[in-house]
Coordinates of C-alpha atoms in Angstrom, one line a residue:
X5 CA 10.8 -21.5 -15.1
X6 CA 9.1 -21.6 -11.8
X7 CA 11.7 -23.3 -10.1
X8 CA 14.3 -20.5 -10.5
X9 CA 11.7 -17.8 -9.9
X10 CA 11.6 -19.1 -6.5
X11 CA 15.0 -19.4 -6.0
X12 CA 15.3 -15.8 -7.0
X13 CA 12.7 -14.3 -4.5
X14 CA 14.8 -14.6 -1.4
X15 CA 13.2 -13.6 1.9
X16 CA 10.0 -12.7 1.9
X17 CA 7.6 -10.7 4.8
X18 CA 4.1 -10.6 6.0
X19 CA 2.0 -7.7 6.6
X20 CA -1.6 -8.1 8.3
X21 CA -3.3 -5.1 7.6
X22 CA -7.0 -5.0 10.0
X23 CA -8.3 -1.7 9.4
X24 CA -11.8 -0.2 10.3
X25 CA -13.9 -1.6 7.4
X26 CA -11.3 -4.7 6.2
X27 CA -8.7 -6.8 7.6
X28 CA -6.0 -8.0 4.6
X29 CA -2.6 -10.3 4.9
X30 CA -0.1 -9.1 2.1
X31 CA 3.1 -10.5 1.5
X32 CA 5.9 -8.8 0.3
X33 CA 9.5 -9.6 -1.3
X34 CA 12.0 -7.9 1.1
X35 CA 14.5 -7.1 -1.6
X36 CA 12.0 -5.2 -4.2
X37 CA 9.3 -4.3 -2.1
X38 CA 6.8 -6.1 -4.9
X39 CA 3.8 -7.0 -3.4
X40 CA 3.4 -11.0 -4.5
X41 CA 0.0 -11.7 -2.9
X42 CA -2.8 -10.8 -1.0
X43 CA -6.3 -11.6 0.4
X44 CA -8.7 -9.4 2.0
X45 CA -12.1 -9.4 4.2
X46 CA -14.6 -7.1 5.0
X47 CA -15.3 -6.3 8.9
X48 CA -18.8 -6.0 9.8
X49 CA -19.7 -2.7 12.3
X50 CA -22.4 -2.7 14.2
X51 CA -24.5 0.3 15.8
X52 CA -26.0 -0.7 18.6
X53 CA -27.2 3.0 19.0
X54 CA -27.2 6.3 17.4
X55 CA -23.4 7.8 16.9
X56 CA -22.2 4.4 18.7
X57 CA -19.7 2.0 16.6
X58 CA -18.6 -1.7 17.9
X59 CA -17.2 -4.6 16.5
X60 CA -16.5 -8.1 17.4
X61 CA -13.1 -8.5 18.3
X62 CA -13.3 -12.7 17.5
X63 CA -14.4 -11.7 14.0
X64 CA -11.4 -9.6 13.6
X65 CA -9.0 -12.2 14.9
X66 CA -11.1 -14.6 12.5
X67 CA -10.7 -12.5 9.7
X68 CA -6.8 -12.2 9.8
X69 CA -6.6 -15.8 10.5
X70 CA -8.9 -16.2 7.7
X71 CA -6.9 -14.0 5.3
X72 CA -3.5 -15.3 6.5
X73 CA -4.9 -19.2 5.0
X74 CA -6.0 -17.9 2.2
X75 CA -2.7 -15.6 1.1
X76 CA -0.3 -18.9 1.7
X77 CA -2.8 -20.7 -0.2
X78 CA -2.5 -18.3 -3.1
X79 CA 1.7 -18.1 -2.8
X80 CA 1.2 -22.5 -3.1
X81 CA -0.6 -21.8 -6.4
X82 CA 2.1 -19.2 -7.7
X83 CA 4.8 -22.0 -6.4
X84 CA 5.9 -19.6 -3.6
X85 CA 7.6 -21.5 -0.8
X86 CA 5.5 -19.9 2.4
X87 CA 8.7 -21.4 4.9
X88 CA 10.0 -17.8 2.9
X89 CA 8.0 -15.8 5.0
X90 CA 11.2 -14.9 7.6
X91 CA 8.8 -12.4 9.8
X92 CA 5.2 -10.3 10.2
X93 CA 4.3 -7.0 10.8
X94 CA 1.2 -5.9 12.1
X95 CA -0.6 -2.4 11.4
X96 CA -4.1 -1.4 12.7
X97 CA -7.0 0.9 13.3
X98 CA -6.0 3.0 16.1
X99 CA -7.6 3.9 19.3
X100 CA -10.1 1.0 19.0
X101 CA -10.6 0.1 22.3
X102 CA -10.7 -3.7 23.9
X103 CA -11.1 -5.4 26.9
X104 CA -10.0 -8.9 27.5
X105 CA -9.9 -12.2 30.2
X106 CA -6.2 -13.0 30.0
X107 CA -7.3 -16.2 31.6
X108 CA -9.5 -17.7 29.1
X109 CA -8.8 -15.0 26.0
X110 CA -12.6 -13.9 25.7
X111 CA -12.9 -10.2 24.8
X112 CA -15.1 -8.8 27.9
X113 CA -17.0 -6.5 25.4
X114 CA -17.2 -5.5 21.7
X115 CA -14.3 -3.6 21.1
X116 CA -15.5 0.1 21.4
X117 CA -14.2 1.4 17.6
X118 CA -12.2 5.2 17.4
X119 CA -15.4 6.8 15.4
X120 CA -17.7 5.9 18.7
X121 CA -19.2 8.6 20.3
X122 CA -20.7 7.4 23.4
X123 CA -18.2 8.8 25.6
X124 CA -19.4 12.2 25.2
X125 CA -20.4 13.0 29.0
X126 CA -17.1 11.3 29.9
X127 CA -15.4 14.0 27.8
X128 CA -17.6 16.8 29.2
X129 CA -17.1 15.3 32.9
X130 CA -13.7 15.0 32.3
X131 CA -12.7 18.6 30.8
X132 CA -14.0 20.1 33.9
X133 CA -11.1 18.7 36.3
X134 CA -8.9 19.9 33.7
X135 CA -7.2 23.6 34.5
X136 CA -7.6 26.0 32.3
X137 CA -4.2 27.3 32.7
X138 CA -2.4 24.4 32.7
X139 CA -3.6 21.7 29.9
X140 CA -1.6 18.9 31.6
X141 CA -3.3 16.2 29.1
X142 CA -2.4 17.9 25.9
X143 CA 1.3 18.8 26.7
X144 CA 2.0 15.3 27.5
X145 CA 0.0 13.5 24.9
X146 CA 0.1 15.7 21.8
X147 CA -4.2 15.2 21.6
X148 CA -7.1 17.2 22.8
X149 CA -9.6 15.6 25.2
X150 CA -12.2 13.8 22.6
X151 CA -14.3 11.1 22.2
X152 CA -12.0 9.9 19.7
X153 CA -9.2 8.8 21.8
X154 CA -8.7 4.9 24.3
X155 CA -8.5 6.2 27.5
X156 CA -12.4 8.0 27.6
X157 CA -13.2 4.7 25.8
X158 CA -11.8 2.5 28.5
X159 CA -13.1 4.9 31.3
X160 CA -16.7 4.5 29.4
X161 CA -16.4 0.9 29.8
X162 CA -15.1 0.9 33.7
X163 CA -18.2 2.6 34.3
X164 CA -20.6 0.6 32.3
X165 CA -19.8 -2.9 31.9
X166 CA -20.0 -5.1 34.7
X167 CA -18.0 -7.8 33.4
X168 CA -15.6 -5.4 33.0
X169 CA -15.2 -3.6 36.2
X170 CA -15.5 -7.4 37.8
X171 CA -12.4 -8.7 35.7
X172 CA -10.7 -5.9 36.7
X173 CA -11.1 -6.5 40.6
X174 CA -10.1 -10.0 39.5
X175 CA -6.8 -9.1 37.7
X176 CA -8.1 -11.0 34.7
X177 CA -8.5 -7.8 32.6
X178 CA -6.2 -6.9 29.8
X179 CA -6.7 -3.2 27.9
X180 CA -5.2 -3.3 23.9
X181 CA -5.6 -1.6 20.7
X182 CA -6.3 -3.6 18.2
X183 CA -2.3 -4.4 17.7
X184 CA -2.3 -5.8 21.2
X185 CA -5.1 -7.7 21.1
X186 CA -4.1 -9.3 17.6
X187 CA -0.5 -9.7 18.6
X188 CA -1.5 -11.1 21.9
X189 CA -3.8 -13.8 20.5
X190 CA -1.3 -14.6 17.3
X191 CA 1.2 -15.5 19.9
X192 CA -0.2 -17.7 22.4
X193 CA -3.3 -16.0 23.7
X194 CA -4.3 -18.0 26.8
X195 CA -1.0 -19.7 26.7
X196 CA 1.8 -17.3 27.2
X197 CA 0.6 -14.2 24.5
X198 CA 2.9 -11.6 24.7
X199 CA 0.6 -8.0 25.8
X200 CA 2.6 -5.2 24.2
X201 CA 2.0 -2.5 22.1
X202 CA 4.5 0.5 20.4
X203 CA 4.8 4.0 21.0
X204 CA 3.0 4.8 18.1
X205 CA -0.4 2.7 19.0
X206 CA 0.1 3.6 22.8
X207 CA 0.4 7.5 21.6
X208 CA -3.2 7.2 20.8
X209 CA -4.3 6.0 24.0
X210 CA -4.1 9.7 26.2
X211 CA -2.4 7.6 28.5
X212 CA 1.1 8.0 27.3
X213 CA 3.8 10.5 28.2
X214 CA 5.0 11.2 24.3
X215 CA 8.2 12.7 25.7
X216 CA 9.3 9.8 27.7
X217 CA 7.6 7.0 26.4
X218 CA 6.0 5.7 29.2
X219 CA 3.1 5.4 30.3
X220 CA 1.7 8.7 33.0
X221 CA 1.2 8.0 36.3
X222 CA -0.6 11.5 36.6
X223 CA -2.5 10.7 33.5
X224 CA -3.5 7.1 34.7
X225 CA -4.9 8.7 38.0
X226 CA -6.6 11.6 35.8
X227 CA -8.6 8.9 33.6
X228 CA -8.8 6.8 37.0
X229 CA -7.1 3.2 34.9
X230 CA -5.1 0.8 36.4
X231 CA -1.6 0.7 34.9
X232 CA -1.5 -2.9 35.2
X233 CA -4.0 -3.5 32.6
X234 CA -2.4 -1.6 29.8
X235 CA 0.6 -3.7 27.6
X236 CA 4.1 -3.4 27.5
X237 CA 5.4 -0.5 25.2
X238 CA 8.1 -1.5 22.9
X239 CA 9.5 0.2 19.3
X240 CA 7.9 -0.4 16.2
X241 CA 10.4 -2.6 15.0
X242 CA 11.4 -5.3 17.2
X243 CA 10.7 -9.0 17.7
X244 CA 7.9 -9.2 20.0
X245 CA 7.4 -12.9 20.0
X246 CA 6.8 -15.7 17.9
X247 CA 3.5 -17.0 15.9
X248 CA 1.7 -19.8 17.6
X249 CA -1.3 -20.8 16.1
X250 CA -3.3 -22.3 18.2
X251 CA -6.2 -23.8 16.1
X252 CA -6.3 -25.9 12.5
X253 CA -4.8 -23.8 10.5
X254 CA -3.3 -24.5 7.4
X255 CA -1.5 -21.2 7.9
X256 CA 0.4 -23.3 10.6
X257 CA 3.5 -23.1 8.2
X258 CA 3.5 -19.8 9.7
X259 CA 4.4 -21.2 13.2
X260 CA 7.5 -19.7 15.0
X261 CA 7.6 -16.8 12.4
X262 CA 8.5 -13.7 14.5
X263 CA 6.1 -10.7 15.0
X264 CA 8.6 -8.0 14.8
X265 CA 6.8 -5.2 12.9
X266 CA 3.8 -3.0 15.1
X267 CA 2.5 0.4 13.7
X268 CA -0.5 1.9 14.4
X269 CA -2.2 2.4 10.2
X270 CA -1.3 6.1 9.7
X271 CA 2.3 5.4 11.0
X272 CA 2.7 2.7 8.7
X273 CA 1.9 4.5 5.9
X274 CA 4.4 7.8 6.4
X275 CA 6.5 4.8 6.9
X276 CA 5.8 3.2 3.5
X277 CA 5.7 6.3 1.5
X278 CA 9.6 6.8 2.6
X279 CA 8.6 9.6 4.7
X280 CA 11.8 9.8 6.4
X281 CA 12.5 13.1 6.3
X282 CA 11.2 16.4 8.4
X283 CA 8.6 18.6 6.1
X284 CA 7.6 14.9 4.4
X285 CA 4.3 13.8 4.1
X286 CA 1.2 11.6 3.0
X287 CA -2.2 11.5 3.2
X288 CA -4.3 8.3 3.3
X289 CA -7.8 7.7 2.2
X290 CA -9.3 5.2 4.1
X291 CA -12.6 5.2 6.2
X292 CA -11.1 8.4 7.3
X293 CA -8.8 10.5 5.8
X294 CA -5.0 10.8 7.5
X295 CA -2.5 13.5 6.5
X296 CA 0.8 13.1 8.3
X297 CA 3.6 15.5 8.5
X298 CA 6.6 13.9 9.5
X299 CA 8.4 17.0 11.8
X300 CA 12.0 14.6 12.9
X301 CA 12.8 13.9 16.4
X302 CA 11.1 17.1 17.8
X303 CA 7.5 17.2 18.8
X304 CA 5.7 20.0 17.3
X305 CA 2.5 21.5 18.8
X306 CA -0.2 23.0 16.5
X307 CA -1.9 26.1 16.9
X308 CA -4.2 25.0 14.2
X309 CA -6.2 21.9 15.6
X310 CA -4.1 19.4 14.7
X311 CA -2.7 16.6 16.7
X312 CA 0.8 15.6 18.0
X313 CA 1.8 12.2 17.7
X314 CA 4.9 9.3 17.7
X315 CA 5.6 8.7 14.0
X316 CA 7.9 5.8 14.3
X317 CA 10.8 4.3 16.5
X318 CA 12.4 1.6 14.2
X319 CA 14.4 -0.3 16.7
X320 CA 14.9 -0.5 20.7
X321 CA 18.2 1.8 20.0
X322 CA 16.7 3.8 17.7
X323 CA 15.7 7.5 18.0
X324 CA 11.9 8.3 18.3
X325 CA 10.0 10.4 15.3
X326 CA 7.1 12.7 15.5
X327 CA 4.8 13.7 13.3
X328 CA 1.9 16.0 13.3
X329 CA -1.3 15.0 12.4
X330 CA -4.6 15.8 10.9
X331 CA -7.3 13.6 11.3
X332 CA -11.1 13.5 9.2
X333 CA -13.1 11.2 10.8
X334 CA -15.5 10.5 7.6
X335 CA -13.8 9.4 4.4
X336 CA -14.6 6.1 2.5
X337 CA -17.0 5.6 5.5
X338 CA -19.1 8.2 3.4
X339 CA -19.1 5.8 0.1
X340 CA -20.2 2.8 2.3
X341 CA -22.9 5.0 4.1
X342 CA -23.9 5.8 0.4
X343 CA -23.8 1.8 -0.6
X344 CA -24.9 0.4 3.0
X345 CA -27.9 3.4 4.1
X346 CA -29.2 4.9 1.3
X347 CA -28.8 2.4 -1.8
X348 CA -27.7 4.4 -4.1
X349 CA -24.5 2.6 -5.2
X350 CA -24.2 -1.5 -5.2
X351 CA -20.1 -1.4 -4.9
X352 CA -17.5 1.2 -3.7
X353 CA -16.7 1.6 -7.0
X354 CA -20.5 2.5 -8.9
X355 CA -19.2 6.4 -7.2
X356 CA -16.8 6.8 -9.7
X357 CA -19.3 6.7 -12.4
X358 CA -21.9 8.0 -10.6
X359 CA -19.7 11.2 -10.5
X360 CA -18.7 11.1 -14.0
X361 CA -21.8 11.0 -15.2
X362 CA -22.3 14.8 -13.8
X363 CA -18.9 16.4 -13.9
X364 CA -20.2 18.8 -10.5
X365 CA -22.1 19.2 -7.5
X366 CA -24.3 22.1 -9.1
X367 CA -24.1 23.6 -5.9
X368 CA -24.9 20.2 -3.5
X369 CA -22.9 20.2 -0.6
X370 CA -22.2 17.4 2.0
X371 CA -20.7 17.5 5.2
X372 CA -20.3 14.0 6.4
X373 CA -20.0 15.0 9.9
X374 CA -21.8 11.4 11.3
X375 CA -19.5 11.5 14.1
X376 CA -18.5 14.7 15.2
X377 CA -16.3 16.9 13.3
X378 CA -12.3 16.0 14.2
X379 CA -9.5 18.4 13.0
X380 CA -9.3 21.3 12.8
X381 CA -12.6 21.5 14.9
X382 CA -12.7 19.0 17.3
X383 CA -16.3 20.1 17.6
X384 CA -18.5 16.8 18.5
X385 CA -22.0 18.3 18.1
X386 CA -21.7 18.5 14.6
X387 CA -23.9 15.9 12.5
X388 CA -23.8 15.5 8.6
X389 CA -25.5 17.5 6.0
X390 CA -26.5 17.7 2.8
X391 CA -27.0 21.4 1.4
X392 CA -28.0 23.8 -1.3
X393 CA -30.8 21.2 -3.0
X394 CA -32.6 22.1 -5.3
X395 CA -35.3 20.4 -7.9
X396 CA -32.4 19.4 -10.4
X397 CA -30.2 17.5 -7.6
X398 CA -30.2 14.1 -8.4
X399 CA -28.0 10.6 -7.0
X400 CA -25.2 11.7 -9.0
X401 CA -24.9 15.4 -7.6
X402 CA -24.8 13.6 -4.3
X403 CA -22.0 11.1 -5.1
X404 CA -20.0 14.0 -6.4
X405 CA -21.0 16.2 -3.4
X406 CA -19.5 13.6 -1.1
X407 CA -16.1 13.0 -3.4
X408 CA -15.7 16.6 -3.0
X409 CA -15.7 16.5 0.7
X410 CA -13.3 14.3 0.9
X411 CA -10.9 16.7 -0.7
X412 CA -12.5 19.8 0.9
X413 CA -12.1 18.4 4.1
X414 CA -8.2 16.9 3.1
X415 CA -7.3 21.0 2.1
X416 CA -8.7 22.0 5.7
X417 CA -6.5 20.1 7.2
X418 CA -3.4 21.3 4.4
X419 CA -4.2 24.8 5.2
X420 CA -3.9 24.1 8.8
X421 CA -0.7 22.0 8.1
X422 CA 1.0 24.8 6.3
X423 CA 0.2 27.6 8.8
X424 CA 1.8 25.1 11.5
X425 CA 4.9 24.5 9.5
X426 CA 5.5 27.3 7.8
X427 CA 6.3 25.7 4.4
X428 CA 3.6 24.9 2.1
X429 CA 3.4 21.2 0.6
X430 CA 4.4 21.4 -3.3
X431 CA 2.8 18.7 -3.8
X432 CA 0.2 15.9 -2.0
X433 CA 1.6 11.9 -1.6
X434 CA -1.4 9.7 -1.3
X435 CA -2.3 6.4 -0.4
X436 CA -5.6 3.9 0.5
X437 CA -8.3 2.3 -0.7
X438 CA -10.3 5.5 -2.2
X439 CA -7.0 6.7 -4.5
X440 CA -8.1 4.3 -7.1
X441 CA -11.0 6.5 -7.7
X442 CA -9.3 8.7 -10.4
X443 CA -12.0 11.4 -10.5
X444 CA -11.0 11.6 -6.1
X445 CA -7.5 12.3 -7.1
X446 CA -8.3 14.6 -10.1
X447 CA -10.8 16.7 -8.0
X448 CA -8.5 16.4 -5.0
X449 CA -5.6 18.3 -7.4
X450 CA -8.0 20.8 -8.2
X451 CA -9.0 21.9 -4.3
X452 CA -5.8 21.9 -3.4
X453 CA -4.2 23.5 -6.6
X454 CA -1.1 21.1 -5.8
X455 CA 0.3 17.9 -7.8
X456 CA -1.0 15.0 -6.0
X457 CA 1.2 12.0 -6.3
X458 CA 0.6 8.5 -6.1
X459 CA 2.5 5.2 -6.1
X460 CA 1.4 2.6 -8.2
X461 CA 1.4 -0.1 -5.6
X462 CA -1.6 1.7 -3.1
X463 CA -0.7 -0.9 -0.1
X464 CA 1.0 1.8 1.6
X465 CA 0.2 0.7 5.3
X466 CA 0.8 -2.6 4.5
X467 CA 4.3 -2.1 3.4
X468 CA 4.7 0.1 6.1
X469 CA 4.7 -2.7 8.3
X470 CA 6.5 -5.1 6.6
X471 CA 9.6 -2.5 6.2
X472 CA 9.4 -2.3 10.3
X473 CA 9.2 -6.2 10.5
X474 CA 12.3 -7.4 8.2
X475 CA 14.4 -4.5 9.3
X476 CA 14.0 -5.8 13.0
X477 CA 17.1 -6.7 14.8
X478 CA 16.9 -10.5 14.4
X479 CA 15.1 -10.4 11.6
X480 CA 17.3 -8.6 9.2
X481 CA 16.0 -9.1 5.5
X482 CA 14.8 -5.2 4.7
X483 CA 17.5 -2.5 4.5
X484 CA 16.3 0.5 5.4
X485 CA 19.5 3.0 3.9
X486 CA 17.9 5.2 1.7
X487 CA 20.0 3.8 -1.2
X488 CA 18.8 0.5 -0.5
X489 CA 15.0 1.6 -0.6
X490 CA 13.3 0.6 -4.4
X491 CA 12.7 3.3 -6.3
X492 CA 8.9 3.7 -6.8
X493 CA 7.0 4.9 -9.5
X494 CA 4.1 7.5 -9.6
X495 CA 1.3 8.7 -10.7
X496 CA 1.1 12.6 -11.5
X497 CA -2.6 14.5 -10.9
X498 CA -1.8 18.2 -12.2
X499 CA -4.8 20.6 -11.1
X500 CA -6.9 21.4 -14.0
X501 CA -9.6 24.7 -12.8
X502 CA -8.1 28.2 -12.4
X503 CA -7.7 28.7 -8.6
X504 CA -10.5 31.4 -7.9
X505 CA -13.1 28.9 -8.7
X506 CA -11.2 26.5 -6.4
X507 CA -11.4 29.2 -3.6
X508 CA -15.7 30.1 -4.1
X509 CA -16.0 26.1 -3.7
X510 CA -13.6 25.9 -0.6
X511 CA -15.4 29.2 0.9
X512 CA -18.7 27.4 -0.2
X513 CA -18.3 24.1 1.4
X514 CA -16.6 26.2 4.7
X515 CA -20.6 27.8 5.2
X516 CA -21.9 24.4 5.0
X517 CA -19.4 23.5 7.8
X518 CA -20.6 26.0 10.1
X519 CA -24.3 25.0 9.7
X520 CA -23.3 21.0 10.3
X521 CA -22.3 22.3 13.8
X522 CA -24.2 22.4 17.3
X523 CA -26.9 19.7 16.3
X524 CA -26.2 17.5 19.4
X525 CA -26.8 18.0 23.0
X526 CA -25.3 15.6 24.9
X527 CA -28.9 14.6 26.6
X528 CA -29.8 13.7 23.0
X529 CA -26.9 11.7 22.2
X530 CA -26.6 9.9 25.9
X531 CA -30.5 9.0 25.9
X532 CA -29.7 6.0 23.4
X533 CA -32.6 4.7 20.8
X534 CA -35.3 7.6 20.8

């Protein structure tokens, strides 16, 4: 029998996955889309000091190395011929921020992670020069000046980091996102690694003009960078080079497979949720929360806080998609505070029956702003909170308190959504790590008063990437024609509450928002460990 099962998979492709609290390899069979195997690894985050977030770039290349062995090890014990695997995509965290020696292939400094807030007097310094009448930064990039985005990052660690500044005089220094930096080691590093990037990862940077697709001169001068640091931008779906594994792997059956799949995570995931269409769109539940509107090949701008952003380009030739965006900083991130900081849950998964065990809040409300408050805000002195206490609160109030911000904070960003494109969403298409939480989905239904919809094969991102990497000219083994795409199947939330106790919970949580706000001065925040 398991000889002609592997005569009948037929091309297969790779997806690494490295995302802000894991790093996972999946593969994939081009023809069906079934996920055959996967391995995953948790990233370790380190704060160095209050509201900043780093992490060790060599533990991340580790930990997709890591996962890459261990996934060809488990397609050996399922009698899966690896020499299958015809190409990789990559998809990552965006707007993490490193630094690099292309001369020896040592990071400069941890990379500098998107939820990092250290760059707060940047941002403040750097709104100043900016005219009021003219908002030359956000009518090129699609993205208001914030902490969140590369370039403040990488102007942060111009002015900070010796090593830096030094490598830069030296023209050893190489800028990335996470993509770059991964794609540039997992071809050669050192030797001949290939520094590129895609429009979508390089839409995040503030750098990038998102109606030429190039990088700005005017923007380069405004952030002061040098453009020779920052990677080649390419589509998300083309061969960018070939695996070269440098060190004893046993993943070196991968060697000379083509990387020809790059998509910044929330991309990936409008990509693998068939979001192909204008008015489409998907939210995914990670360590923040994503909801992506796919608007076609026009950009739109929002009047409502959100962002606009490069969905996809899936080929050289191929036209560009946008997509507007809005972006919660604090999703899972909340659950692994719970588990990490305050010991109230062993695994992820204890909040699930944590929550059950209540059924409600009774009137405990948490605003997980630890790092500022993104869409539709953009307000960075806000700081989380938990309100409305009372005697009776107990753990479990608070592990339902902070599913329910997760969906209070996803309709926010709905609301703002609609009133940007005029139609309202019939129904919500989900994805991540946190949708296997079914009480999530359920009370997400209920906030929202809309379906919520979810495939049965959660590895949106991943597939995401792996669509853009076999469809690659070259590569070739993933149609793309809407009648070629697998038909998926779904799992239906129907709201369950009448919809005016929906709205005195939304109204509710909206007062708590306004007293999470204006915490942080920047003194505060820029004076480091009290």
């Amino acid at each position: 029998m398991a000889a002609t099962k592997k005569a009948v998979l037929g091309p297969l492709v790779g997806a690494v996955d490295q995302g802000t609290s894991s790093t996972r390899f999946l593969v994939f069979n081009s023809k069906t889309a079934e996920l055959l195997s996967h391995h995953q690894v948790e990233i370790k985050q380190e704060f160095p000091r209050e509201g900043w977030v780093e992490q060790d770039p060599k533990e991340i290349l580790q930990s997709v190395y890591e996962c890459i062995e261990k996934t060809c090890e488990k397609l050996g014990q399922l009698n899966i011929d690896i020499s299958n695997i015809k190409a990789i995509g990559v998809s990552n965290q965006r707007e993490t921020t490193v630094v690099w020696d292309r001369l020896t292939g040592e990071p400069l400094y941890n990379a500098v992670v998107w939820l990092d807030l250290r760059t707060q007097s940047t941002v403040e310094n750097l709104s100043k020069r900016i005219p009021g009448n003219n908002n030359f930064v956000k009518s090129k990039t699609g993205l208001p000046l914030s902490t969140y985005f590369s370039a403040v990052k990488l102007r942060w660690l111009l002015d900070n980091v010796r090593k830096v500044q030094k490598a830069v005089e030296e023209d050893r220094a190489l800028f990335g996102t996470i993509d770059s930096w991964l794609i540039w080691s997992l071809t050669g590093g050192a030797n001949g690694g290939v520094h590129c990037t895609d429009v979508t990862n390089a839409s995040r940077t503030m750098l990038f003009n998102i109606h030429s697709l190039e990088w700005d001169k005017e923007l380069c001068e405004f952030f002061e960078i040098p453009i020779k640091i920052l990677p080649n931008v390419r589509s998300s779906s083309e061969i960018y080079g070939l695996m070269k594994i440098s060190h004893s792997l046993k993943a070196g059956a991968l060697e000379g497979v083509p990387i020809s799949g790059c998509l910044g995570d929330q991309s990936a995931a409008l990509v693998g949720q068939m979001c192909f269409q204008d008015g489409q769109a998907k939210n995914t539940y990670g360590t923040g929360c994503f909801l992506l509107c796919n608007t076609g090949r026009k950009c739109v701008f929002s009047e409502h806080g959100l962002l606009t952003t490069v969905a996809y380009k899936l080929g050289r030739d191929k036209p560009v998609y946008y997509a507007l965006e809005g972006s919660v900083a604090i999703a899972g991130a909340v659950i692994r505070w719970l588990r990490d900081n305050l010991g109230i849950i062993k695994t992820s998964e204890e909040i699930e029956k944590l929550a059950k065990e209540v059924g409600t809040s009774y009137g405990c409300y948490f605003v997980p702003a630890f790092s500022g408050l993104y869409a539709p805000y953009w307000e960075p002195s806000a700081r989380g909170i938990i309100c409305g206490l009372t005697q009776f609160t107990n753990k479990c109030h608070i592990a339902f308190a902070a599913l329910e911000a997760v969906c209070f904070q996803t309709r926010e960003i709905l609301d703002a959504m609609n009133r940007d494109c005029g139609i309202p969403l019939s129904h919500l298409q989900v994805d991540g790590g946190m949708t296997n939480n079914k009480i999530l989905m359920q009370l997400q239904a209920d906030i929202l008063y809309i379906p919520v919809v979810k495939p049965s094969m959660p590895e949106t991102t991943a597939l995401g990437a792996a669509m853009a990497a076999g469809a690659a000219e070259g590569v070739g083994v993933w149609s793309l024609k809407p009648e070629d795409l697998s038909a998926v199947t779904m799992e239906r939330f129907e709201p369950q509450i009448n919809a005016e106790e929906s709205e005195i919970r939304y109204s509710t949580w909206k007062k708590a928002v306004m007293k999470s706000m204006g915490w942080v001065t920047t003194q505060s925040s820029e004076s480091g460990i009290p």
